[in-house]
CSV table of C-alpha atoms in Angstrom, one decimal:
chain,number,residue,atom,x,y,z
A,1,MET,CA,155.5,36.1,-63.1
A,2,ILE,CA,157.9,33.2,-62.6
A,3,VAL,CA,156.5,29.7,-62.2
A,4,ARG,CA,158.4,26.6,-61.1
A,5,ILE,CA,157.1,23.2,-62.1
A,6,PHE,CA,158.8,20.7,-59.8
A,7,SER,CA,160.9,18.0,-61.5
A,8,ASP,CA,160.8,20.3,-64.6
A,9,GLY,CA,162.1,23.8,-64.3
A,10,GLN,CA,161.2,27.5,-64.1
A,11,TYR,CA,159.2,29.5,-66.6
A,12,ARG,CA,158.6,33.2,-67.0
A,13,LEU,CA,154.9,33.7,-67.9
A,14,PRO,CA,153.4,36.8,-69.6
A,15,GLU,CA,150.6,38.7,-67.8
A,16,ALA,CA,148.2,37.7,-70.5
A,17,VAL,CA,148.0,34.1,-69.3
A,18,HIS,CA,147.7,34.7,-65.6
A,19,ASP,CA,143.9,34.5,-65.6
A,20,ARG,CA,143.9,31.3,-67.6
A,21,LEU,CA,146.4,29.8,-65.2
A,22,HIS,CA,144.3,30.6,-62.2
A,23,GLU,CA,141.2,29.3,-63.8
A,24,LEU,CA,142.9,25.9,-64.6
A,25,ASP,CA,144.5,25.9,-61.1
A,26,ASN,CA,141.0,26.3,-59.5
A,27,ARG,CA,139.6,23.6,-61.7
A,28,THR,CA,142.4,21.3,-60.7
A,29,VAL,CA,141.6,21.9,-57.0
A,30,ALA,CA,137.9,21.3,-57.7
A,31,ALA,CA,138.8,17.9,-59.3
A,32,VAL,CA,141.0,17.0,-56.3
A,33,ASP,CA,138.0,17.9,-54.0
A,34,ALA,CA,135.7,15.8,-56.0
A,35,ALA,CA,138.2,13.0,-56.2
A,36,ASP,CA,137.7,13.0,-59.9
A,37,GLU,CA,140.8,11.2,-61.2
A,38,ALA,CA,140.0,11.8,-64.9
A,39,ALA,CA,139.2,15.5,-64.5
A,40,PHE,CA,142.3,16.0,-62.4
A,41,THR,CA,144.6,14.3,-64.8
A,42,SER,CA,143.3,16.2,-67.9
A,43,THR,CA,143.1,19.6,-66.2
A,44,TYR,CA,146.5,19.4,-64.6
A,45,ALA,CA,148.0,18.3,-67.9
A,46,GLU,CA,146.3,21.3,-69.5
A,47,LEU,CA,147.8,23.6,-66.9
A,48,ILE,CA,151.3,22.2,-67.4
A,49,GLU,CA,150.9,22.5,-71.2
A,50,LEU,CA,149.8,26.1,-70.9
A,51,ILE,CA,153.0,26.9,-69.0
A,52,HIS,CA,155.2,25.0,-71.5
A,53,GLU,CA,153.5,26.7,-74.4
A,54,LYS,CA,153.3,30.3,-73.2
A,55,GLY,CA,156.2,30.4,-70.8
A,56,GLU,CA,159.9,31.1,-71.4
A,57,ARG,CA,162.0,28.6,-69.8
A,58,LEU,CA,164.8,29.8,-67.4
A,59,ASP,CA,168.2,28.2,-67.2
A,60,ASP,CA,168.5,25.5,-64.6
A,61,ASP,CA,171.2,27.5,-62.8
A,62,ASP,CA,169.1,30.7,-62.8
A,63,LEU,CA,167.5,30.1,-59.4
A,64,THR,CA,165.4,33.2,-59.2
A,65,PRO,CA,162.8,32.8,-56.6
A,66,SER,CA,159.5,31.8,-58.1
A,67,ASP,CA,156.1,33.5,-57.6
A,68,LEU,CA,154.3,30.2,-58.0
A,69,MET,CA,155.2,26.6,-57.6
A,70,LEU,CA,153.5,23.6,-59.1
A,71,PRO,CA,153.8,19.9,-58.2
A,72,PRO,CA,155.5,17.6,-60.8
A,73,ALA,CA,153.5,17.0,-64.0
A,74,ASP,CA,153.0,13.3,-63.2
A,75,ILE,CA,151.6,13.9,-59.7
A,76,SER,CA,148.8,11.5,-58.8
A,77,LEU,CA,145.5,12.5,-57.4
A,78,GLU,CA,146.4,10.8,-54.2
A,79,GLU,CA,149.6,12.9,-53.9
A,80,ALA,CA,147.7,16.0,-54.7
A,81,ARG,CA,145.2,15.2,-52.0
A,82,SER,CA,148.0,14.8,-49.4
A,83,GLU,CA,149.2,18.2,-50.5
A,84,PHE,CA,146.0,19.7,-49.1
A,85,THR,CA,145.5,17.5,-46.1
A,86,GLY,CA,148.9,16.9,-44.7
A,87,ASP,CA,152.2,18.7,-44.7
A,88,GLY,CA,152.3,18.5,-48.4
A,89,LEU,CA,154.5,16.5,-50.7
A,90,LEU,CA,157.8,17.9,-49.5
A,91,PRO,CA,160.0,16.0,-47.2
A,92,ASP,CA,161.5,18.1,-44.4
B,1,MET,CA,146.3,32.6,-53.1
B,2,PRO,CA,144.1,29.5,-53.4
B,3,GLY,CA,144.7,26.6,-55.7
B,4,LEU,CA,147.2,23.8,-55.9
B,5,THR,CA,149.9,26.2,-57.0
B,6,GLY,CA,149.2,28.6,-54.2
B,7,ARG,CA,149.3,25.7,-51.7
B,8,MET,CA,152.5,24.3,-53.1
B,9,SER,CA,154.2,27.7,-53.1
B,10,THR,CA,153.1,28.5,-49.5
B,11,ILE,CA,154.5,25.2,-48.2
B,12,VAL,CA,157.8,25.4,-50.1
B,13,LYS,CA,158.4,29.0,-49.0
B,14,ALA,CA,157.5,28.2,-45.4
B,15,LYS,CA,159.9,25.2,-45.4
B,16,VAL,CA,162.7,27.1,-47.0
B,17,SER,CA,162.4,30.1,-44.7
B,18,LYS,CA,162.2,27.8,-41.7
B,19,VAL,CA,165.5,26.2,-42.7
B,20,LEU,CA,167.2,29.5,-43.4
B,21,ASP,CA,165.8,31.3,-40.3
B,22,ARG,CA,166.9,28.5,-38.0
B,23,ALA,CA,170.5,28.8,-39.1
B,24,GLU,CA,172.9,31.2,-37.6
B,25,ASP,CA,175.0,30.9,-40.6
B,26,PRO,CA,173.1,30.5,-43.9
B,27,ALA,CA,176.4,29.3,-45.6
B,28,GLU,CA,176.5,26.4,-43.2
B,29,THR,CA,172.9,25.5,-43.9
B,30,LEU,CA,173.5,25.5,-47.6
B,31,ASP,CA,176.5,23.2,-47.2
B,32,TYR,CA,174.6,20.9,-45.0
B,33,SER,CA,171.6,20.8,-47.3
B,34,TYR,CA,173.8,20.1,-50.2
B,35,THR,CA,175.5,17.2,-48.4
B,36,LYS,CA,172.2,15.8,-47.4
B,37,GLN,CA,170.9,16.0,-50.9
B,38,LEU,CA,174.0,14.2,-52.2
B,39,GLU,CA,173.4,11.4,-49.7
B,40,LEU,CA,169.8,11.2,-50.9
B,41,LEU,CA,171.0,11.0,-54.5
B,42,GLN,CA,173.3,8.1,-53.5
B,43,ASN,CA,170.2,6.4,-52.0
B,44,VAL,CA,168.4,6.8,-55.3
B,45,LYS,CA,171.3,5.2,-57.1
B,46,LYS,CA,171.3,2.4,-54.6
B,47,GLY,CA,167.5,2.0,-55.1
B,48,ILE,CA,168.0,1.7,-58.8
B,49,ALA,CA,170.7,-0.9,-58.3
B,50,ASP,CA,168.2,-2.9,-56.0
B,51,VAL,CA,165.6,-2.7,-58.7
B,52,VAL,CA,168.1,-4.1,-61.2
B,53,THR,CA,168.8,-6.9,-58.8
B,54,SER,CA,165.2,-7.7,-58.3
B,55,LYS,CA,164.7,-7.8,-62.1
B,56,LYS,CA,167.6,-10.2,-62.5
B,57,ARG,CA,166.2,-12.5,-59.9
B,58,LEU,CA,162.9,-12.6,-61.8
B,59,GLN,CA,164.8,-13.2,-65.0
B,60,MET,CA,166.6,-16.2,-63.4
B,61,GLN,CA,163.3,-17.5,-62.3
B,62,GLU,CA,162.0,-17.2,-65.8
B,63,ALA,CA,165.0,-19.1,-67.2
B,64,GLN,CA,164.4,-21.9,-64.7
B,65,MET,CA,160.7,-22.1,-65.6
B,66,GLN,CA,161.7,-22.3,-69.3
B,67,GLN,CA,163.9,-25.3,-68.5
B,68,GLN,CA,161.1,-26.8,-66.6
B,69,LEU,CA,158.8,-26.4,-69.6
B,70,VAL,CA,161.2,-28.3,-71.8
B,71,LYS,CA,161.6,-31.0,-69.2
B,72,LEU,CA,157.8,-31.4,-68.8
B,73,ASP,CA,157.3,-31.5,-72.5
B,74,THR,CA,160.0,-34.3,-72.8
B,75,GLN,CA,158.3,-36.2,-69.9
B,76,ALA,CA,154.9,-35.9,-71.6
B,77,ARG,CA,156.4,-37.4,-74.8
B,78,GLN,CA,158.1,-40.2,-72.9
B,79,ALA,CA,154.9,-41.0,-71.1
B,80,LEU,CA,152.9,-41.1,-74.3
B,81,ALA,CA,155.4,-43.3,-76.0
B,82,ALA,CA,155.2,-45.6,-73.0
B,83,ASN,CA,151.4,-45.5,-73.3
B,84,ARG,CA,150.9,-43.7,-70.1
B,85,GLU,CA,148.4,-41.1,-71.2
B,86,ASP,CA,147.5,-40.2,-67.6
B,87,LEU,CA,151.1,-39.4,-66.8
B,88,ALA,CA,151.4,-37.3,-70.0
B,89,ARG,CA,148.3,-35.4,-69.0
B,90,THR,CA,149.7,-34.6,-65.6
B,91,ALA,CA,152.9,-33.3,-67.2
B,92,LEU,CA,151.1,-31.2,-69.7
B,93,GLU,CA,148.8,-29.8,-67.0
B,94,ARG,CA,151.9,-28.7,-65.1
B,95,LYS,CA,153.3,-27.3,-68.3
B,96,GLN,CA,150.1,-25.2,-68.9
B,97,ASN,CA,150.3,-24.0,-65.4
B,98,ILE,CA,153.9,-22.8,-65.7
B,99,GLN,CA,153.2,-21.2,-69.1
B,100,THR,CA,150.5,-19.0,-67.5
B,101,GLU,CA,152.8,-18.0,-64.7
B,102,LEU,CA,155.6,-17.2,-67.3
B,103,GLN,CA,153.3,-14.8,-69.0
B,104,GLY,CA,152.7,-12.9,-65.8
B,105,LEU,CA,156.4,-12.9,-65.1
B,106,ASP,CA,157.1,-11.5,-68.5
B,107,THR,CA,154.8,-8.6,-67.9
B,108,GLN,CA,156.4,-7.8,-64.5
B,109,ILE,CA,159.9,-7.9,-66.0
B,110,ALA,CA,159.0,-5.6,-68.8
B,111,GLU,CA,157.4,-3.2,-66.3
B,112,LEU,CA,160.5,-3.2,-64.1
B,113,GLU,CA,162.7,-2.5,-67.2
B,114,ASP,CA,160.6,0.5,-68.1
B,115,GLN,CA,160.5,1.9,-64.6
B,116,GLN,CA,164.3,1.4,-64.3
B,117,GLN,CA,165.0,3.4,-67.4
B,118,LYS,CA,162.7,6.3,-66.1
B,119,LEU,CA,164.5,6.3,-62.8
B,120,ILE,CA,167.9,6.4,-64.4
B,121,ASP,CA,166.8,9.4,-66.5
B,122,SER,CA,165.4,11.3,-63.6
B,123,GLU,CA,168.5,10.5,-61.6
B,124,SER,CA,170.7,12.3,-64.1
B,125,ALA,CA,168.3,15.2,-64.1
B,126,MET,CA,168.6,15.5,-60.3
B,127,ARG,CA,172.3,15.3,-60.5
B,128,ALA,CA,172.4,18.2,-63.0
B,129,LYS,CA,170.1,20.3,-60.7
B,130,LEU,CA,172.2,19.5,-57.7
B,131,GLU,CA,175.3,20.6,-59.5
B,132,ALA,CA,173.6,23.9,-60.3
B,133,PHE,CA,172.7,24.2,-56.6
B,134,ARG,CA,176.3,23.6,-55.6
B,135,THR,CA,177.6,26.3,-57.9
B,136,LYS,CA,175.0,28.8,-56.8
B,137,LYS,CA,175.7,28.0,-53.2
B,138,GLU,CA,179.3,29.0,-53.5
B,139,VAL,CA,178.3,32.3,-55.0
B,140,ILE,CA,175.9,33.0,-52.2
B,141,LYS,CA,178.5,32.1,-49.6
B,142,ALA,CA,181.0,34.5,-51.2
B,143,GLN,CA,178.3,37.2,-51.1
B,144,TYR,CA,177.5,36.4,-47.5
B,145,SER,CA,181.1,36.7,-46.3
B,146,ALA,CA,181.3,40.0,-48.0
B,147,ALA,CA,178.4,40.9,-45.7
B,148,GLU,CA,176.8,43.2,-48.3
B,149,ALA,CA,173.2,43.4,-49.5
B,150,GLN,CA,171.6,41.0,-47.0
B,151,VAL,CA,168.3,41.2,-48.8
B,152,ARG,CA,169.7,40.1,-52.0
B,153,ILE,CA,171.5,37.2,-50.3
B,154,SER,CA,168.3,36.0,-48.6
B,155,GLU,CA,166.5,36.3,-51.9
B,156,ALA,CA,169.1,34.2,-53.7
B,157,ALA,CA,169.0,31.7,-50.8
B,158,THR,CA,165.3,31.4,-51.3
B,159,GLY,CA,165.8,30.6,-55.0
B,160,VAL,CA,168.4,28.0,-54.0
B,161,GLY,CA,166.0,26.7,-51.4
B,162,GLU,CA,163.4,26.2,-54.0
B,163,GLN,CA,165.8,24.2,-56.1
B,164,MET,CA,166.7,22.2,-53.0
B,165,ALA,CA,163.0,21.5,-52.4
B,166,ASP,CA,162.5,20.6,-56.0
B,167,VAL,CA,165.4,18.1,-56.0
B,168,GLY,CA,164.4,16.9,-52.6
B,169,LEU,CA,160.9,16.0,-53.7
B,170,ALA,CA,162.1,14.4,-56.9
B,171,MET,CA,164.5,12.2,-54.9
B,172,GLN,CA,161.8,11.4,-52.3
B,173,ARG,CA,159.5,10.2,-55.1
B,174,ALA,CA,162.2,8.3,-56.8
B,175,LEU,CA,163.0,6.5,-53.6
B,176,ASP,CA,159.4,5.7,-52.9
B,177,LYS,CA,159.1,4.3,-56.4
B,178,THR,CA,162.1,2.1,-56.1
B,179,GLU,CA,160.8,0.8,-52.7
B,180,ASN,CA,157.5,0.1,-54.3
B,181,MET,CA,159.0,-1.7,-57.3
B,182,LYS,CA,161.3,-3.8,-55.1
B,183,ALA,CA,158.4,-4.8,-53.0
B,184,ARG,CA,156.3,-5.8,-56.0
B,185,ALA,CA,159.1,-7.7,-57.6
B,186,SER,CA,159.8,-9.7,-54.5
B,187,ALA,CA,156.1,-10.3,-54.0
B,188,VAL,CA,155.9,-11.8,-57.5
B,189,GLY,CA,159.1,-13.7,-56.9
B,190,GLU,CA,157.7,-15.3,-53.8
B,191,LEU,CA,154.4,-16.1,-55.5
B,192,GLU,CA,156.2,-17.8,-58.3
B,193,ALA,CA,158.6,-19.7,-56.1
B,194,SER,CA,155.8,-21.0,-53.9
B,195,GLY,CA,153.2,-21.5,-56.7
B,196,THR,CA,155.1,-22.9,-59.6
B,197,PHE,CA,155.4,-26.5,-58.7
B,198,GLU,CA,152.4,-26.8,-56.5
B,199,ASP,CA,149.7,-29.1,-57.8
B,200,LEU,CA,146.9,-26.9,-59.0
B,201,THR,CA,144.3,-29.5,-58.2
B,202,GLN,CA,145.2,-29.5,-54.5
B,203,ILE,CA,142.5,-28.1,-52.3
B,204,GLY,CA,143.9,-24.9,-50.9
B,205,SER,CA,143.0,-21.4,-50.0
B,206,GLY,CA,142.9,-18.4,-52.4
B,207,LYS,CA,140.7,-19.4,-55.3
B,208,ASP,CA,137.3,-20.9,-54.8
B,209,ASP,CA,136.2,-24.2,-56.4
B,210,ILE,CA,134.4,-22.4,-59.2
B,211,ASP,CA,137.6,-20.6,-60.2
B,212,ARG,CA,139.4,-23.8,-60.1
B,213,GLN,CA,136.8,-25.6,-62.2
B,214,LEU,CA,136.8,-22.8,-64.8
B,215,GLU,CA,140.5,-22.9,-64.9
B,216,ALA,CA,140.5,-26.6,-65.2
B,217,ILE,CA,138.1,-26.4,-68.2
B,218,GLY,CA,140.5,-24.0,-70.0
B,219,ALA,CA,143.6,-25.8,-69.0
B,220,GLY,CA,141.9,-29.2,-69.8
B,221,GLY,CA,141.1,-28.0,-73.3
B,222,ALA,CA,144.7,-26.9,-73.9
B,223,VAL,CA,146.0,-30.1,-72.5
B,224,ASP,CA,143.6,-32.1,-74.8
B,225,ASP,CA,144.8,-30.2,-77.8
B,226,GLU,CA,148.4,-30.8,-77.0
B,227,LEU,CA,147.8,-34.4,-76.3
B,228,ALA,CA,146.2,-34.8,-79.6
B,229,LYS,CA,149.0,-33.0,-81.3
B,230,MET,CA,151.6,-35.2,-79.6
B,231,LYS,CA,149.6,-38.4,-80.5
B,232,ALA,CA,149.6,-37.3,-84.1
B,233,GLU,CA,153.3,-36.6,-84.1
B,234,LEU,CA,154.1,-40.0,-82.4
B,235,GLY,CA,151.9,-41.8,-84.9
B,236,SER,CA,148.4,-41.9,-83.3
B,237,GLY,CA,149.7,-43.5,-80.1
B,238,ALA,CA,149.3,-47.0,-81.6
B,239,PRO,CA,150.9,-49.5,-79.2
B,240,ALA,CA,153.5,-51.0,-81.4
B,241,GLN,CA,154.3,-48.5,-84.1
B,242,PRO,CA,157.8,-49.7,-85.2
B,243,ALA,CA,160.3,-46.9,-85.3
B,244,LEU,CA,162.0,-48.2,-88.4
B,245,ALA,CA,159.2,-49.5,-90.6
B,246,ALA,CA,160.1,-50.9,-93.9
B,247,PRO,CA,159.5,-48.4,-96.7
B,248,ALA,CA,155.8,-48.8,-97.6
B,249,PRO,CA,155.0,-49.1,-101.2
B,250,ASP,CA,152.9,-46.4,-102.8
B,251,GLY,CA,149.2,-46.5,-102.0
B,252,GLU,CA,149.5,-48.5,-98.9
B,253,GLU,CA,149.6,-45.6,-96.5
B,254,THR,CA,146.8,-45.7,-93.9
B,255,PRO,CA,145.9,-42.2,-92.7
B,256,ALA,CA,145.8,-41.9,-89.0
B,257,ALA,CA,142.9,-39.6,-88.9
B,258,PRO,CA,139.6,-40.1,-90.7
B,259,ALA,CA,140.3,-39.3,-94.3
B,260,PRO,CA,138.4,-36.5,-96.0
B,261,ASP,CA,135.9,-37.4,-98.7
B,262,ASP,CA,138.4,-37.5,-101.5
B,263,GLY,CA,140.9,-39.4,-99.4
B,264,GLU,CA,139.9,-42.8,-100.7
B,265,ALA,CA,140.0,-41.8,-104.3
B,266,ALA,CA,143.5,-40.3,-103.8
B,267,SER,CA,144.9,-43.4,-102.1
B,268,GLN,CA,143.9,-45.6,-104.9
């Protein structure tokens, strides 16, 4: 699976970490729902760290389409909320 | 797929395919997107330049306040020498006031400096990504004109689209950040400009009287300390202390402050 972290790069992740990835992803969303800033920051950092640690970074000019995309590592809780409530972070 | 990653992926893919579907000629769309992103990057650069300007303005203000500090200190000494303790106190009160504001200004400038460096770093990362996008775009265009393997082309275009979205978001955030910093810097600048030389004791809006009194106690203490120090330096503020006294013979010194227990013994 190829994962892109915005403002960072693309990573190829082995099957073995998919479950862990989804678990952290769901916990991140739970933290966003609960507006729990501390939980959000730590869980999302853990998620990013998992990808950095287990993933194999692709070259910047690779540009293979990704299976999953993640907001930038320094995203704020507020920005994450807007990702769910509005059109998302991305400008048109 | 649920989750933040799923949500993000869905939105990016929807946006990318919307852009690509709308276009009759994907090659044109890619060129247009690239041009648009280049423009955005210019805006980010301009934003950074504006932040630098804001910072310089605050630094100039800081320099002016430093000068004012020196002037007020001199005035206080002059006033004391002229036996006008009230005037010296006023000058020192203003000095305290400015010193407090200077500390706030220092913090703001340091913060701007830090943010500025981060923005410069991310600008060069965006530039590198945009360059990768430009190269890839040319490859895709060549494939498209060859009119082979449509599926592969659209797949490649999706990958490029992601990169566009990535750089686009990074630039949007950088621009928001520069705007935010500029606004904060100018707000601080205005605050300093209007507040610096206002008399703190004037009745005005903003802080309530308790705040003022609490501040006055703190500031008053600092002013008293400084007054005492200046008095000591100037020779206890005695009215007619001659500047060029004849050399006093040993043992005739009179301590300005109450001497410690062993002072008498030592002076004999």
